[in-house]
Coordinates of C-alpha atoms in Angstrom, one line a residue:
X1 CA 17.8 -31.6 -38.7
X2 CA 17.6 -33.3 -35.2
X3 CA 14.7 -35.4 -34.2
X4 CA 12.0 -34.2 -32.0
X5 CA 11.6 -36.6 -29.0
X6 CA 8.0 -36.8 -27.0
X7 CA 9.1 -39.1 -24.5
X8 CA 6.5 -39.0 -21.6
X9 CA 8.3 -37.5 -18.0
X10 CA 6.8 -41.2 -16.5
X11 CA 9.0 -43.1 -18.7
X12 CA 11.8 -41.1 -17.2
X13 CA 11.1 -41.5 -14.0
X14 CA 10.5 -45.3 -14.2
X15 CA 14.1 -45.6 -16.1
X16 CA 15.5 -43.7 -13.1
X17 CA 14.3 -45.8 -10.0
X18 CA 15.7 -48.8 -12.1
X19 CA 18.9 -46.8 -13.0
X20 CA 19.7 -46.2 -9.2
X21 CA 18.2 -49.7 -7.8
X22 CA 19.9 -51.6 -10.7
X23 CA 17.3 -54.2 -9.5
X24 CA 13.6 -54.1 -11.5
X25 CA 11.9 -56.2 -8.2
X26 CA 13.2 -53.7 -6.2
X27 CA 12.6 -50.3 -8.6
X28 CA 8.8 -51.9 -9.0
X29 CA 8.2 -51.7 -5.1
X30 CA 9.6 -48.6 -5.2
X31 CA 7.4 -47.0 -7.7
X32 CA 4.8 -49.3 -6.2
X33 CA 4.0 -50.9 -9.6
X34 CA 4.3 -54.6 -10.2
X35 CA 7.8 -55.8 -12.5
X36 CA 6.2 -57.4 -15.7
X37 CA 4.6 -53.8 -16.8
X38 CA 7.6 -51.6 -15.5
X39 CA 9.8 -54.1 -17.6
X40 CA 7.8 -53.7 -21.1
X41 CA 8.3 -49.7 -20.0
X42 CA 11.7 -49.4 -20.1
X43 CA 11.4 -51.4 -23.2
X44 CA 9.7 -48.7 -24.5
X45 CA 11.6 -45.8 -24.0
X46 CA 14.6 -48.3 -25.2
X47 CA 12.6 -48.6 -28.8
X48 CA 11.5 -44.9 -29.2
X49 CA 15.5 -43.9 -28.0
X50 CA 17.0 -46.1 -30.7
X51 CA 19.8 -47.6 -27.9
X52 CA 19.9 -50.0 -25.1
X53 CA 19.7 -48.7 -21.8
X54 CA 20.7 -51.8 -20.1
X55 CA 22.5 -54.8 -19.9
X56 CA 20.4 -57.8 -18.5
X57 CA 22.0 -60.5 -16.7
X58 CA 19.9 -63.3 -14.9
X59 CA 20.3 -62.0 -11.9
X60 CA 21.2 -58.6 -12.1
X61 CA 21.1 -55.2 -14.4
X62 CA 24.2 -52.7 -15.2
X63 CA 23.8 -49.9 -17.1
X64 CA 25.1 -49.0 -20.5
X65 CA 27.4 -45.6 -21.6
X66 CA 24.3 -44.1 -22.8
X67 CA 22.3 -45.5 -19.5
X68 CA 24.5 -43.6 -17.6
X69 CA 24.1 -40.8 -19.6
X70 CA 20.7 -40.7 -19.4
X71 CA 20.5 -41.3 -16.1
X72 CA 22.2 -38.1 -15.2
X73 CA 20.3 -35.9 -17.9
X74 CA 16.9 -37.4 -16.2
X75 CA 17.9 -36.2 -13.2
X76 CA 18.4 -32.6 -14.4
X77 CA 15.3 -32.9 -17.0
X78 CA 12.7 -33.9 -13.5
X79 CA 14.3 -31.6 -11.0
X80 CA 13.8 -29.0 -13.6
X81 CA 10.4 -30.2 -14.7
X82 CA 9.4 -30.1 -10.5
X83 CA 10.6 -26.9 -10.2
X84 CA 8.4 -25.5 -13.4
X85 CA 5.5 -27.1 -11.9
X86 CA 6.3 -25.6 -8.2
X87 CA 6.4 -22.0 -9.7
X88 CA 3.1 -22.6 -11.8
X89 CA 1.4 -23.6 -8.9
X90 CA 3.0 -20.8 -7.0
X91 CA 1.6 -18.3 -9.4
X92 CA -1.8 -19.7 -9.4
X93 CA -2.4 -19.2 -5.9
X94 CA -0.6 -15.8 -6.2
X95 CA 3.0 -16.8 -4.6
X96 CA 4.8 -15.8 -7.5
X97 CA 4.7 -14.1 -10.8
X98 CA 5.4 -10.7 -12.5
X99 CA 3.1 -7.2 -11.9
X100 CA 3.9 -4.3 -14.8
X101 CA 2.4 -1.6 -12.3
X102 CA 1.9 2.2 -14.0
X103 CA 2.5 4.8 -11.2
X104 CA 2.6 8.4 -11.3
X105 CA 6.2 9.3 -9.5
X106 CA 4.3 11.3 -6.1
X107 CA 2.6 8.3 -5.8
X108 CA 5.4 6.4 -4.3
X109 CA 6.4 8.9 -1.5
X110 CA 3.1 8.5 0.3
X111 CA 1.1 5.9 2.3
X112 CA 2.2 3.5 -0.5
X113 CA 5.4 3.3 0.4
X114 CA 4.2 1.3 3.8
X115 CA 1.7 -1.0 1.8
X116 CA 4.3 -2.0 -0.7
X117 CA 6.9 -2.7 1.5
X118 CA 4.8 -4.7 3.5
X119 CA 3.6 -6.3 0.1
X120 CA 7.1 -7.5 -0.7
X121 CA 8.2 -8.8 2.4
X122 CA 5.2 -11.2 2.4
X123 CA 5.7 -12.0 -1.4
X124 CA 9.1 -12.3 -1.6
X125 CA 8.9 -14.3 -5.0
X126 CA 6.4 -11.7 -7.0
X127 CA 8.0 -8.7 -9.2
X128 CA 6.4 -5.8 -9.6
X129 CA 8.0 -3.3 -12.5
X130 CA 7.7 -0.1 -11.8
X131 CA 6.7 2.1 -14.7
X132 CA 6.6 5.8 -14.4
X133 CA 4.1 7.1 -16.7
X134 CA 1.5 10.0 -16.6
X135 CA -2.0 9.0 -16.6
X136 CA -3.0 9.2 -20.4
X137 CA 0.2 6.7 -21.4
X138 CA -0.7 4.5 -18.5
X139 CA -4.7 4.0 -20.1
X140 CA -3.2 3.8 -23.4
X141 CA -0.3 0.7 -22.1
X142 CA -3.5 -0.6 -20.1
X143 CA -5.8 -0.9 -23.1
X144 CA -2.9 -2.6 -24.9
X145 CA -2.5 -5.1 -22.2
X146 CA 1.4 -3.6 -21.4
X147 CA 0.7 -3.2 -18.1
X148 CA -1.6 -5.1 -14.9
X149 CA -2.5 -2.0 -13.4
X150 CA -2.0 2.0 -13.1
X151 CA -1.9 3.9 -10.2
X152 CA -2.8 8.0 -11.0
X153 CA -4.9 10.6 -8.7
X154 CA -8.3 11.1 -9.6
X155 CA -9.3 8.4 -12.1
X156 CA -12.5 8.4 -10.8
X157 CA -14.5 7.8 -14.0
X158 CA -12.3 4.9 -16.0
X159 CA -13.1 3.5 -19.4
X160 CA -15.4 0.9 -20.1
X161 CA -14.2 -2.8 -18.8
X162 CA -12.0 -1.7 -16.1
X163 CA -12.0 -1.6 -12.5
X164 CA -11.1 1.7 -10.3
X165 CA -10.5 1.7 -6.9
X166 CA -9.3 4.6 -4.3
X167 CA -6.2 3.8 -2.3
X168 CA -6.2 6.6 0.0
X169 CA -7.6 10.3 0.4
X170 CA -4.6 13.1 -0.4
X171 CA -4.5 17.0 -1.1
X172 CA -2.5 19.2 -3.2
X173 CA -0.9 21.4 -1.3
X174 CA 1.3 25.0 -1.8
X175 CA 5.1 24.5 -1.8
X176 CA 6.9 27.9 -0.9
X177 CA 10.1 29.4 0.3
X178 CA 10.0 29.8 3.8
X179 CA 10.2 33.2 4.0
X180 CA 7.2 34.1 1.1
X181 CA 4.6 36.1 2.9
X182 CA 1.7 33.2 2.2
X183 CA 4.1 31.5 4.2
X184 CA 2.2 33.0 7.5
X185 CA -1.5 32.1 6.8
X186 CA -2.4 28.9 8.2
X187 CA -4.4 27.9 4.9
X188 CA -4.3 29.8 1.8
X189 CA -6.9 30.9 -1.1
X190 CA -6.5 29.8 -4.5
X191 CA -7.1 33.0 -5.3
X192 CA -4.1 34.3 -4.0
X193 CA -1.9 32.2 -6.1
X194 CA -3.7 34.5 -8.8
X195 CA -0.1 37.0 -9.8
X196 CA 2.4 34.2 -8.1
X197 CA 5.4 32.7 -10.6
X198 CA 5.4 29.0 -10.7
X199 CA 7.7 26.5 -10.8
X200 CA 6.2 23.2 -12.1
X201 CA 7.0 19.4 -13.6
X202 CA 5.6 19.4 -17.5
X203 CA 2.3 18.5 -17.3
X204 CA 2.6 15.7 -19.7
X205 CA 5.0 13.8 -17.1
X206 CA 2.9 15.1 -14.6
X207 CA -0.9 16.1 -12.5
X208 CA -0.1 19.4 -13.6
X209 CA -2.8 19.2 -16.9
X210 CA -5.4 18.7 -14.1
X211 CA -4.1 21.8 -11.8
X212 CA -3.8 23.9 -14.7
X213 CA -7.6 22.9 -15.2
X214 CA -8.2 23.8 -11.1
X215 CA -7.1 27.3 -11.5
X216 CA -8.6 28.1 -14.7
X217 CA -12.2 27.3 -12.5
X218 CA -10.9 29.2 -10.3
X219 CA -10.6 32.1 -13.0
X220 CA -6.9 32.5 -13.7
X221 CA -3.7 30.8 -15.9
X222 CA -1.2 30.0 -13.6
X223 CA 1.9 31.9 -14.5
X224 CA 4.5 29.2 -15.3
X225 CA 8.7 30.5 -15.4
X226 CA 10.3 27.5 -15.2
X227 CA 9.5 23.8 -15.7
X228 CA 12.0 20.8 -14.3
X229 CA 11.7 17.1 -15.1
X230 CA 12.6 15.9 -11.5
X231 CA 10.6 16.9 -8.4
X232 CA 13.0 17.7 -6.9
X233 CA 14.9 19.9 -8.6
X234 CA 11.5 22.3 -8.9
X235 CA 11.6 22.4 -5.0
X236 CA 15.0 23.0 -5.2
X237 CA 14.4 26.2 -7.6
X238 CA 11.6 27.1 -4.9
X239 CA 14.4 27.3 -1.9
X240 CA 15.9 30.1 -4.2
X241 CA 13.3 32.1 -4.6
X242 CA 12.2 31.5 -7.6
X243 CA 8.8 30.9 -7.4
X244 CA 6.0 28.8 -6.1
X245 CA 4.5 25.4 -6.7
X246 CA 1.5 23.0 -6.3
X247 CA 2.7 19.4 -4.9
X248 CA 0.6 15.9 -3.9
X249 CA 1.1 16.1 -0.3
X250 CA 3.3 13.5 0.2
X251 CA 6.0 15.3 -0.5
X252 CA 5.4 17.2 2.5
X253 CA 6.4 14.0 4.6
X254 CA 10.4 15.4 3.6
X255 CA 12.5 17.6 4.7
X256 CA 13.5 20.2 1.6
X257 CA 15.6 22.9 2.7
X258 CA 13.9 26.7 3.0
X259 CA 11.1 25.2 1.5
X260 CA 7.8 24.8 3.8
X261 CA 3.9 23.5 2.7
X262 CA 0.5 25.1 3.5
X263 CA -2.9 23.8 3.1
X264 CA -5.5 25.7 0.8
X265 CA -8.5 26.8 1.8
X266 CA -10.7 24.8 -0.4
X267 CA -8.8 21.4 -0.7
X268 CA -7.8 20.1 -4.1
X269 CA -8.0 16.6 -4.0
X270 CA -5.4 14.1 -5.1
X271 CA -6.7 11.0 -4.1
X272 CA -4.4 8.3 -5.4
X273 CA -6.7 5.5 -7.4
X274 CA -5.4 1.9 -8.9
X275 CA -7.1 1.4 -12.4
X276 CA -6.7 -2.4 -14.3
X277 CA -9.3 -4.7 -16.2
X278 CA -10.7 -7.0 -13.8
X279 CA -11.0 -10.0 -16.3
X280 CA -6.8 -9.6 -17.0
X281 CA -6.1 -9.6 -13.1
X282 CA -3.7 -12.3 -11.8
X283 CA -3.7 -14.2 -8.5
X284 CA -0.6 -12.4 -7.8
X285 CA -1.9 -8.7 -8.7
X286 CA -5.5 -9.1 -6.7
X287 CA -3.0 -9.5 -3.7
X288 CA -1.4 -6.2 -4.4
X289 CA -4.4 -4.7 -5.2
X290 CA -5.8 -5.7 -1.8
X291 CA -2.4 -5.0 0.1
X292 CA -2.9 -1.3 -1.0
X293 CA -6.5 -0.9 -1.0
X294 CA -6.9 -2.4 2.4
X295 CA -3.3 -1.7 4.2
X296 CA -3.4 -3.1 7.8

């Protein structure tokens, strides 16, 4: 079983200046210390070692094989050490560090895009995970502590202990083939979506649980034909024809072939929101959180 050494980092740097001076007088002024005490130091790390570091001559110092040895594995062991401790402080003023950051997929093609590329060019050293996960499996991670934070639209009443803020105002709006006949109005009812086919993401993966809920207020089921796990692939079904959707509209910002976007009448919000627990937040994540809560 090997030994477990607790050799103070002090010790280590004192044995270094004398390792390159090969001089104590000269090691002491350097680590501005008087010679008697920096003497009975190396002395000390000599008797918890087991070995002698040096060989003393009247007038001058050498070092031994495992001197030498040493003296190259303490300067590996403090550059390492100084470069721990420069990333710790780093992370406590928010320079540095890991954010696990829930996001609902639409959320990513809209004014957050800007905010979080502006983010990570001014903290180049922080890493934000992306996790794509629907609103219920982000609370659940978020009450576990698996993630720092959750981005979702319209979590406007979180649970108790935690903190939700509104990024930015957004709308659903009606994805269509360009030549449906809703196509013409400038805005649309909701009611007229009443006998349409829709195309849609499954509403576990997706805001779709909370539109089914709109247009059940509104007095009707949506008729659902066909479900796709990739956005685009369901505006890619509505270029042929087959059917009609309900999409954040950020997605609007694109170009989708024979696909084209109108506004309805009475706007369905889907305001983006970030959700976390203020008493887990980070140095690191209240920058994010105030990089895309107040973009410049």
């Amino acid at each position: 079983m090997e030994r477990a050494h607790r050799i103070d980092l002090k010790l280590l740097r004192y044995f270094l200046a004398v390792a390159e001076e090969l001089h104590f007088g000269r090691a002491a002024a350097r680590l501005n210390m008087s010679q008697p005490p920096l003497s009975l130091h190396i002395k000390e790390l000599e008797q918890q070692l087991g070995t002698l570091l040096f060989v003393r001559h009247s007038r001058s110092v050498a070092l031994t094989h495992a001197g030498k040895v040493l003296m190259e594995e303490s300067r590996r062991l403090l550059a390492s050490a100084n470069q721990a401790l420069a990333r710790i402080e780093q992370i406590g003023r928010g320079e540095a560090g890991r954010i696990e950051l829930g996001v609902v997929g639409t959320a990513l093609w809209g004014k957050m895009r800007q905010s979080m590329h502006r983010f990570f060019s001014e903290n180049p050293n922080v890493d934000v995970l992306f996790r794509e996960k629907s609103p219920g499996m982000q609370m659940a991670l978020l009450e576990r502590r698996e993630l720092d934070a959750g981005i979702w639209r319209m979590a406007i009443e979180p649970l108790a202990g935690f903190t939700s803020l509104r990024l930015h105002e957004s709308s659903f709006l009606i994805a269509m083939p360009e030549n449906h006949s809703l196509a013409a109005l400038n805005a649309v009812p909701l009611d007229a979506l009443r006998n349409e086919y829709f195309v849609t993401l499954p509403s576990v993966h997706s805001d779709w649980a909370f539109l089914q809920r709109v247009c059940q207020k509104a007095g009707f089921a949506p008729i659902i034909v066909r479900e796709a796990v990739e956005p685009q692939t369901v505006l890619a079904m509505i270029s042929m024809g087959m059917g009609i959707t309900l999409m954040a509209d950020a997605y609007a910002q694109m170009n989708w072939p024979g696909v084209v976007f109108r506004p309805l009448e009475e706007r369905i919000p889907a305001d983006l929101y970030v959700v976390y627990a203020q008493e887990q937040t980070t140095p690191a994540l209240i920058k994010l959180i105030d990089a895309l809560v107040y973009p410049s």
